[in-house]
C-alpha positions as a printed NumPy array, in Angstrom:
array([[ -8.288, -23.152,  22.51 ],
       [ -6.291, -23.522,  25.472],
       [ -3.037, -23.712,  23.636],
       [ -3.886, -20.618,  21.808],
       [ -4.489, -18.844,  25.053],
       [ -1.174, -20.151,  26.575],
       [  0.559, -19.074,  23.418],
       [ -0.872, -15.694,  23.603],
       [  0.058, -15.313,  27.243],
       [  3.531, -16.64 ,  26.581],
       [  3.895, -14.306,  23.828],
       [  2.875, -11.287,  26.18 ],
       [  5.354, -12.265,  28.909],
       [  8.257, -12.274,  26.446],
       [  7.348,  -9.133,  25.059],
       [  7.32 ,  -7.369,  28.501],
       [ 10.178,  -9.477,  29.923],
       [ 12.565,  -6.46 ,  30.428],
       [  9.871,  -4.372,  32.141],
       [  9.054,  -7.569,  34.476],
       [ 12.576,  -8.164,  35.272],
       [ 13.097,  -4.528,  36.149],
       [ 10.013,  -4.467,  38.38 ],
       [ 11.2  ,  -7.801,  40.117],
       [ 14.647,  -6.28 ,  40.837],
       [ 13.159,  -3.141,  42.234],
       [ 10.781,  -5.263,  44.551],
       [ 13.893,  -7.25 ,  45.729],
       [ 15.749,  -3.971,  46.492],
       [ 12.579,  -2.472,  48.263],
       [ 12.316,  -5.809,  50.212],
       [ 15.868,  -5.676,  51.202],
       [ 15.704,  -2.019,  52.459],
       [ 12.471,  -2.908,  54.554],
       [ 14.242,  -5.942,  56.109],
       [ 17.233,  -3.934,  56.821],
       [ 15.063,  -1.297,  58.505],
       [ 12.951,  -3.826,  60.271],
       [ 16.404,  -5.491,  61.629],
       [ 17.469,  -2.09 ,  62.871],
       [ 14.239,  -1.678,  64.861],
       [ 14.296,  -4.995,  66.472],
       [ 17.646,  -4.491,  68.046],
       [ 17.845,  -4.046,  71.822],
       [ 18.054,  -0.381,  73.2  ],
       [ 21.633,  -0.767,  74.454],
       [ 22.946,  -2.169,  71.013],
       [ 20.728,   0.28 ,  68.97 ],
       [ 22.34 ,   3.228,  70.735],
       [ 25.667,   1.891,  70.353],
       [ 25.137,   1.144,  66.88 ],
       [ 23.68 ,   4.553,  66.268],
       [ 26.786,   6.019,  67.974],
       [ 29.346,   4.197,  65.88 ],
       [ 27.226,   4.584,  62.53 ],
       [ 28.016,   8.024,  61.338],
       [ 26.15 ,   7.435,  58.186],
       [ 22.695,   6.8  ,  59.809],
       [ 21.294,  10.189,  58.686],
       [ 22.279,   9.681,  54.957],
       [ 20.033,   8.426,  52.337],
       [ 20.88 ,   6.543,  49.434],
       [ 19.917,   6.352,  45.72 ],
       [ 20.338,   3.038,  44.029],
       [ 21.232,   2.723,  40.321],
       [ 21.306,  -0.714,  38.878],
       [ 22.811,  -1.535,  35.447],
       [ 22.24 ,  -4.784,  33.854],
       [ 25.5  ,  -6.6  ,  32.869],
       [ 26.548,  -7.18 ,  29.325],
       [ 25.918, -10.793,  29.363],
       [ 22.276, -10.057,  30.458],
       [ 21.844,  -7.612,  27.399],
       [ 23.224, -10.22 ,  25.168],
       [ 20.835, -12.951,  26.545],
       [ 17.743, -10.554,  26.444],
       [ 18.588,  -9.584,  22.727],
       [ 19.045, -12.995,  21.728],
       [ 15.755, -13.964,  23.365],
       [ 14.091, -11.132,  21.526],
       [ 15.462, -12.117,  18.26 ],
       [ 14.712, -15.515,  18.748],
       [ 11.186, -14.896,  19.565],
       [  9.457, -11.848,  18.246],
       [  5.989, -13.121,  18.944],
       [  3.373, -14.327,  16.623],
       [  1.79 , -10.93 ,  16.191],
       [  5.061,  -9.171,  15.208],
       [  5.781, -12.055,  12.831],
       [  2.416, -11.724,  11.368],
       [  2.487,  -8.068,  10.872],
       [  5.924,  -8.251,   9.122],
       [  4.455, -11.064,   6.932],
       [  1.368,  -8.817,   6.107],
       [  3.642,  -5.914,   5.421],
       [  5.617,  -7.703,   2.96 ],
       [  2.79 ,  -9.107,   1.221],
       [  1.05 ,  -5.696,   0.927],
       [  4.359,  -4.167,  -0.417],
       [  4.567,  -6.996,  -2.919],
       [  0.897,  -6.342,  -3.983],
       [  1.668,  -2.655,  -4.238],
       [  4.331,  -3.41 ,  -6.76 ],
       [  2.32 ,  -5.599,  -8.553],
       [ -0.551,  -3.132,  -8.959],
       [  2.004,  -0.47 ,  -9.991],
       [  3.398,  -2.784, -12.671],
       [ -0.118,  -3.612, -13.792],
       [ -1.117,  -0.029, -13.924],
       [  1.714,   0.702, -16.173],
       [  0.894,  -2.207, -18.419],
       [ -2.762,  -0.966, -18.557],
       [ -1.679,   2.596, -19.37 ],
       [  0.6  ,   1.318, -22.234],
       [ -2.268,  -0.712, -23.594],
       [ -4.686,   2.318, -23.343],
       [ -2.132,   4.599, -25.179],
       [ -1.785,   1.849, -27.89 ],
       [ -5.583,   1.67 , -28.197],
       [ -6.001,   5.353, -28.28 ],
       [ -3.649,   5.486, -31.15 ],
       [ -5.362,   2.823, -32.856],
       [ -8.473,   4.504, -32.706],
       [ -7.026,   7.624, -34.04 ],
       [ -5.383,   5.651, -36.838],
       [ -8.86 ,   4.04 , -37.754],
       [-10.491,   7.482, -37.485],
       [ -8.177,   8.98 , -40.027],
       [ -8.58 ,   6.107, -42.178],
       [-12.387,   6.232, -42.066],
       [-12.201,   9.956, -42.753],
       [-10.081,   9.537, -45.778],
       [-12.49 ,   6.91 , -47.004],
       [-15.389,   9.16 , -46.196],
       [-13.775,  12.009, -48.244],
       [-13.15 ,   9.655, -51.178],
       [-16.672,   8.499, -51.201],
       [-17.886,  12.259, -51.052],
       [-15.703,  12.986, -53.997],
       [-16.924,   9.719, -55.782],
       [-20.704,  10.993, -55.074],
       [-19.922,  14.569, -56.374],
       [-18.431,  13.05 , -59.666],
       [-21.214,  10.76 , -60.113],
       [-23.747,  13.715, -59.387],
       [-22.006,  15.67 , -61.915],
       [-21.959,  13.026, -64.535],
       [-25.705,  12.307, -63.637],
       [-26.309,  15.98 , -64.297],
       [-24.425,  15.96 , -67.563],
       [-26.601,  12.778, -68.639],
       [-29.764,  14.57 , -67.585],
       [-28.836,  17.514, -69.462],
       [-27.927,  15.485, -72.367],
       [-31.385,  13.363, -72.159],
       [-33.12 ,  16.768, -72.062],
       [-31.294,  18.132, -74.917],
       [-31.945,  15.025, -76.914],
       [-35.59 ,  15.103, -76.072],
       [-36.018,  18.834, -77.146],
       [-34.065,  17.925, -80.376],
       [-36.124,  15.131, -81.036],
       [-39.286,  17.138, -80.321],
       [-38.041,  19.79 , -82.505],
       [-37.555,  17.313, -85.511],
       [-40.9  ,  15.849, -84.931],
       [-42.568,  19.223, -85.268],
       [-40.693,  20.07 , -88.388],
       [-42.127,  16.557, -89.808],
       [-45.762,  17.343, -88.807],
       [-46.103,  15.066, -85.933],
       [-48.206,  16.219, -83.096],
       [-46.496,  16.607, -79.758],
       [-43.284,  15.729, -81.13 ],
       [-41.681,  12.616, -82.49 ],
       [-42.956,   9.215, -81.359]])
C-alpha cells in the first residue's frame, strides 16, 4: 500500500514538475528582491544618502521575464516522454483496447448482417417452394375431387340403370 501511495505521489510530482519549477524560480526571485531591499534599508544613513545620490535608477521599477534555456526544455521533454505516469499509460491502453473492441464489434455486426440476409433469402426460397408444393397439392385435390365426382355420377347412373332393368324384369325395388 505504501509503495502504491509513493508511486502515485511521484507521478503527481512529475506531472506538475514544470509548474513546480516555475513556482520555485519565482520564489527565488522574490526572495532576492526582498533581500536586496532589506540590504538597502540596513545601510547607515550616510551611505544610504550617498548611494541614493549616485543611484539615478532608484525610482525605477523592473519587470522580470525568465525564459528556460533550450537544454532545460530538452530535459523536461525527455523526462515527460520517459515517464508519462501510470494513469496516462492506463488511459492510452484502455483507449486502444476500446478501439480494438469497437472494430471487432463492427466486423461481427457485418458478419451477423450478412448471415441474416442469407437466412432471409433462404426463408423466402423455402416459402416459395412450399407455396409451389401447396399449389400442386390443391391442383391434385381438385383433380381427385373431379374424378371422384365423375365416379359418384357413374355409380349413381349405374344404380339407376340397374334399378331400371330390375323393374323391367318385375323385381320389386329394383335389382338385387
